[in-house]
Amino acid sequence: MQILILQIFSKFLRPNKKNITSGFTFLEILVVLTLVLLIVGFVTPNFLKIFSKPYELEYKHLNNVVKILRNDAILKNYSYCIIIDLKKQQMITTKSNEGGKCQIEHLKKPKILAPHFFSEEIILKEARLAGKDYFEYEESSDLLEIHINNSGFVTPFFLQFSSKDLSKKWKIETVGIMGKLKLNKN
């Protein structure tokens, strides 16, 4: 009888390896999930850029710049300029002075407002004010100034991009006075 009691008692003192639970604690799972989400958050935007077409990226970038400048112009009572340079294939954002002229100093912050070169895979062929025929001007200019005044009005404009081999064309133009952009594929 003593042996039987010792055997039973020893089973409780030394648990069987089959009865030991194994796994991760809730805290360990949370730490791993947090790290995975951070990595995915940093990688996803760059990963999606690989599959986006260059003209779509330029459309999204220009749309974001116009929205940011419109909101800032209304909230801070400033006027802004977007200068598009055909020769350099570049877009620059600046503030306007009280006379409505674009200032020389370009905006650097936030990063989206810093000078931006268009994708090398496409060419900006034409940049003009909307509703104006390109041949109306006596002298053609390689610079287009788009003004955004302190009430949020955006000067209507028209941009035409093409592929390097000129086989495809895309248009970005404003719709309405608030600067909403529309992308047309030819």
Tab-separated table of C-alpha atoms in Angstrom:
chain	number	residue	atom	x	y	z
A	1	MET	CA	0.000	0.000	0.000
A	2	GLN	CA	2.859	2.372	0.761
A	3	ILE	CA	4.375	1.718	-2.624
A	4	LEU	CA	1.132	2.415	-4.359
A	5	ILE	CA	0.704	5.754	-2.561
A	6	LEU	CA	4.310	6.735	-3.397
A	7	GLN	CA	3.788	5.881	-7.033
A	8	ILE	CA	0.610	7.935	-7.233
A	9	PHE	CA	2.215	10.829	-5.345
A	10	SER	CA	5.310	10.783	-7.582
A	11	LYS	CA	3.148	11.196	-10.686
A	12	PHE	CA	1.904	14.502	-9.299
A	13	LEU	CA	5.357	15.709	-8.257
A	14	ARG	CA	6.986	14.898	-11.594
A	15	PRO	CA	4.497	15.728	-14.282
A	16	ASN	CA	4.487	13.678	-17.412
A	17	LYS	CA	6.058	15.392	-20.434
A	18	LYS	CA	2.885	14.762	-22.393
A	19	ASN	CA	0.873	16.958	-20.022
A	20	ILE	CA	3.183	20.031	-20.251
A	21	THR	CA	1.632	22.720	-22.445
A	22	SER	CA	3.862	24.493	-24.903
A	23	GLY	CA	3.290	27.572	-27.066
A	24	PHE	CA	3.768	31.293	-27.226
A	25	THR	CA	2.602	33.870	-24.756
A	26	PHE	CA	0.189	36.561	-25.810
A	27	LEU	CA	2.911	39.181	-25.469
A	28	GLU	CA	5.249	37.292	-27.808
A	29	ILE	CA	2.520	37.027	-30.428
A	30	LEU	CA	1.780	40.752	-30.165
A	31	VAL	CA	5.453	41.687	-30.595
A	32	VAL	CA	5.813	39.498	-33.689
A	33	LEU	CA	2.582	40.827	-35.233
A	34	THR	CA	3.677	44.413	-34.598
A	35	LEU	CA	7.026	43.814	-36.296
A	36	VAL	CA	5.366	42.132	-39.276
A	37	LEU	CA	2.892	45.010	-39.679
A	38	LEU	CA	5.688	47.594	-39.533
A	39	ILE	CA	7.697	45.767	-42.182
A	40	VAL	CA	4.655	45.388	-44.437
A	41	GLY	CA	3.818	49.065	-43.942
A	42	PHE	CA	7.244	50.156	-45.144
A	43	VAL	CA	7.501	47.690	-48.013
A	44	THR	CA	3.992	47.893	-49.516
A	45	PRO	CA	4.109	51.412	-51.044
A	46	ASN	CA	7.424	50.736	-52.763
A	47	PHE	CA	6.223	47.306	-53.853
A	48	LEU	CA	3.069	48.758	-55.415
A	49	LYS	CA	5.124	51.336	-57.336
A	50	ILE	CA	6.711	48.477	-59.254
A	51	PHE	CA	3.338	47.516	-60.709
A	52	SER	CA	2.036	51.066	-61.296
A	53	LYS	CA	2.411	52.667	-64.676
A	54	PRO	CA	4.580	55.827	-64.828
A	55	TYR	CA	1.746	58.069	-66.008
A	56	GLU	CA	-0.443	56.854	-63.118
A	57	LEU	CA	2.324	57.711	-60.645
A	58	GLU	CA	2.651	61.212	-62.132
A	59	TYR	CA	-1.125	61.683	-62.004
A	60	LYS	CA	-1.254	60.616	-58.342
A	61	HIS	CA	1.705	62.833	-57.453
A	62	LEU	CA	0.263	65.901	-59.187
A	63	ASN	CA	-3.166	65.256	-57.674
A	64	ASN	CA	-1.664	65.069	-54.167
A	65	VAL	CA	0.358	68.262	-54.702
A	66	VAL	CA	-2.707	70.190	-55.892
A	67	LYS	CA	-4.794	68.955	-52.948
A	68	ILE	CA	-2.119	69.854	-50.395
A	69	LEU	CA	-1.551	73.317	-51.863
A	70	ARG	CA	-5.300	74.037	-52.141
A	71	ASN	CA	-5.909	73.069	-48.526
A	72	ASP	CA	-2.891	75.015	-47.315
A	73	ALA	CA	-3.869	78.061	-49.370
A	74	ILE	CA	-7.342	78.126	-47.825
A	75	LEU	CA	-6.237	77.393	-44.259
A	76	LYS	CA	-3.213	79.706	-44.144
A	77	ASN	CA	-4.472	82.361	-46.578
A	78	TYR	CA	-1.447	81.949	-48.892
A	79	SER	CA	-1.214	81.778	-52.653
A	80	TYR	CA	0.960	79.183	-54.369
A	81	CYS	CA	2.434	78.448	-57.788
A	82	ILE	CA	3.176	75.186	-59.512
A	83	ILE	CA	5.806	75.735	-62.175
A	84	ILE	CA	6.119	73.074	-64.854
A	85	ASP	CA	9.306	73.163	-66.908
A	86	LEU	CA	9.154	71.321	-70.253
A	87	LYS	CA	12.895	71.510	-70.903
A	88	LYS	CA	13.923	70.066	-67.542
A	89	GLN	CA	10.861	67.770	-67.313
A	90	GLN	CA	10.359	69.059	-63.781
A	91	MET	CA	7.649	70.410	-61.488
A	92	ILE	CA	8.429	73.011	-58.795
A	93	THR	CA	6.123	74.461	-56.139
A	94	THR	CA	6.579	77.979	-54.759
A	95	LYS	CA	4.643	80.627	-52.887
A	96	SER	CA	3.212	83.633	-54.706
A	97	ASN	CA	3.999	87.162	-53.640
A	98	GLU	CA	1.296	89.803	-53.167
A	99	GLY	CA	1.553	90.837	-56.814
A	100	GLY	CA	0.702	87.309	-57.961
A	101	LYS	CA	4.212	86.533	-59.176
A	102	CYS	CA	5.828	83.218	-58.307
A	103	GLN	CA	8.733	83.491	-55.903
A	104	ILE	CA	12.170	82.099	-56.668
A	105	GLU	CA	12.445	79.989	-53.507
A	106	HIS	CA	10.818	76.604	-53.993
A	107	LEU	CA	9.087	74.649	-51.249
A	108	LYS	CA	11.061	71.793	-49.713
A	109	LYS	CA	8.746	70.539	-46.984
A	110	PRO	CA	6.746	68.372	-46.927
A	111	LYS	CA	8.733	66.101	-49.207
A	112	ILE	CA	5.932	65.828	-51.770
A	113	LEU	CA	6.246	69.576	-52.468
A	114	ALA	CA	9.974	69.421	-53.177
A	115	PRO	CA	11.087	69.777	-56.827
A	116	HIS	CA	9.944	66.721	-58.757
A	117	PHE	CA	11.351	65.313	-61.986
A	118	PHE	CA	8.890	63.424	-64.162
A	119	SER	CA	9.517	59.747	-64.781
A	120	GLU	CA	12.184	58.949	-67.360
A	121	GLU	CA	9.842	56.454	-69.007
A	122	ILE	CA	7.497	59.199	-70.217
A	123	ILE	CA	7.925	62.654	-71.735
A	124	LEU	CA	5.911	65.761	-70.946
A	125	LYS	CA	5.177	66.984	-74.470
A	126	GLU	CA	2.816	69.883	-73.808
A	127	ALA	CA	1.894	72.025	-70.829
A	128	ARG	CA	-0.569	74.879	-71.234
A	129	LEU	CA	-3.505	76.609	-69.669
A	130	ALA	CA	-6.795	74.804	-70.332
A	131	GLY	CA	-9.044	76.280	-72.969
A	132	LYS	CA	-6.173	78.041	-74.713
A	133	ASP	CA	-4.915	76.884	-78.067
A	134	TYR	CA	-1.178	76.287	-77.940
A	135	PHE	CA	-0.663	78.273	-81.157
A	136	GLU	CA	-2.386	81.407	-79.796
A	137	TYR	CA	0.768	82.477	-78.024
A	138	GLU	CA	3.159	84.647	-79.974
A	139	GLU	CA	6.167	83.038	-78.369
A	140	SER	CA	6.090	79.564	-76.940
A	141	SER	CA	7.319	79.157	-73.417
A	142	ASP	CA	8.799	76.106	-71.809
A	143	LEU	CA	7.419	77.166	-68.417
A	144	LEU	CA	3.819	76.902	-67.283
A	145	GLU	CA	2.768	78.686	-64.121
A	146	ILE	CA	-0.300	77.286	-62.386
A	147	HIS	CA	-1.615	79.594	-59.666
A	148	ILE	CA	-3.560	78.502	-56.600
A	149	ASN	CA	-4.983	81.515	-54.803
A	150	ASN	CA	-5.940	81.849	-51.157
A	151	SER	CA	-9.585	80.963	-51.857
A	152	GLY	CA	-8.568	77.599	-53.353
A	153	PHE	CA	-9.083	78.497	-57.015
A	154	VAL	CA	-6.700	76.559	-59.279
A	155	THR	CA	-5.795	77.947	-62.694
A	156	PRO	CA	-7.155	75.386	-65.191
A	157	PHE	CA	-4.343	73.591	-66.985
A	158	PHE	CA	-3.649	70.791	-69.429
A	159	LEU	CA	-0.641	68.442	-69.557
A	160	GLN	CA	0.077	65.926	-72.288
A	161	PHE	CA	2.497	63.055	-71.704
A	162	SER	CA	3.689	60.475	-74.180
A	163	SER	CA	5.805	57.354	-74.114
A	164	LYS	CA	9.436	57.588	-75.199
A	165	ASP	CA	8.610	56.064	-78.599
A	166	LEU	CA	5.574	58.403	-78.969
A	167	SER	CA	3.229	55.437	-79.452
A	168	LYS	CA	0.985	56.249	-76.469
A	169	LYS	CA	-0.346	59.528	-75.100
A	170	TRP	CA	-1.966	60.582	-71.837
A	171	LYS	CA	-3.634	63.819	-70.817
A	172	ILE	CA	-4.017	65.266	-67.366
A	173	GLU	CA	-6.366	68.226	-67.128
A	174	THR	CA	-8.329	70.077	-64.506
A	175	VAL	CA	-12.089	69.870	-64.231
A	176	GLY	CA	-13.823	72.812	-62.576
A	177	ILE	CA	-12.354	75.695	-60.642
A	178	MET	CA	-11.283	73.638	-57.631
A	179	GLY	CA	-8.477	71.834	-59.439
A	180	LYS	CA	-9.905	68.323	-59.619
A	181	LEU	CA	-7.717	66.351	-62.037
A	182	LYS	CA	-8.833	63.982	-64.750
A	183	LEU	CA	-6.604	61.441	-66.508
A	184	ASN	CA	-7.385	60.534	-70.130
A	185	LYS	CA	-5.621	57.739	-71.968
A	186	ASN	CA	-5.418	57.915	-75.788
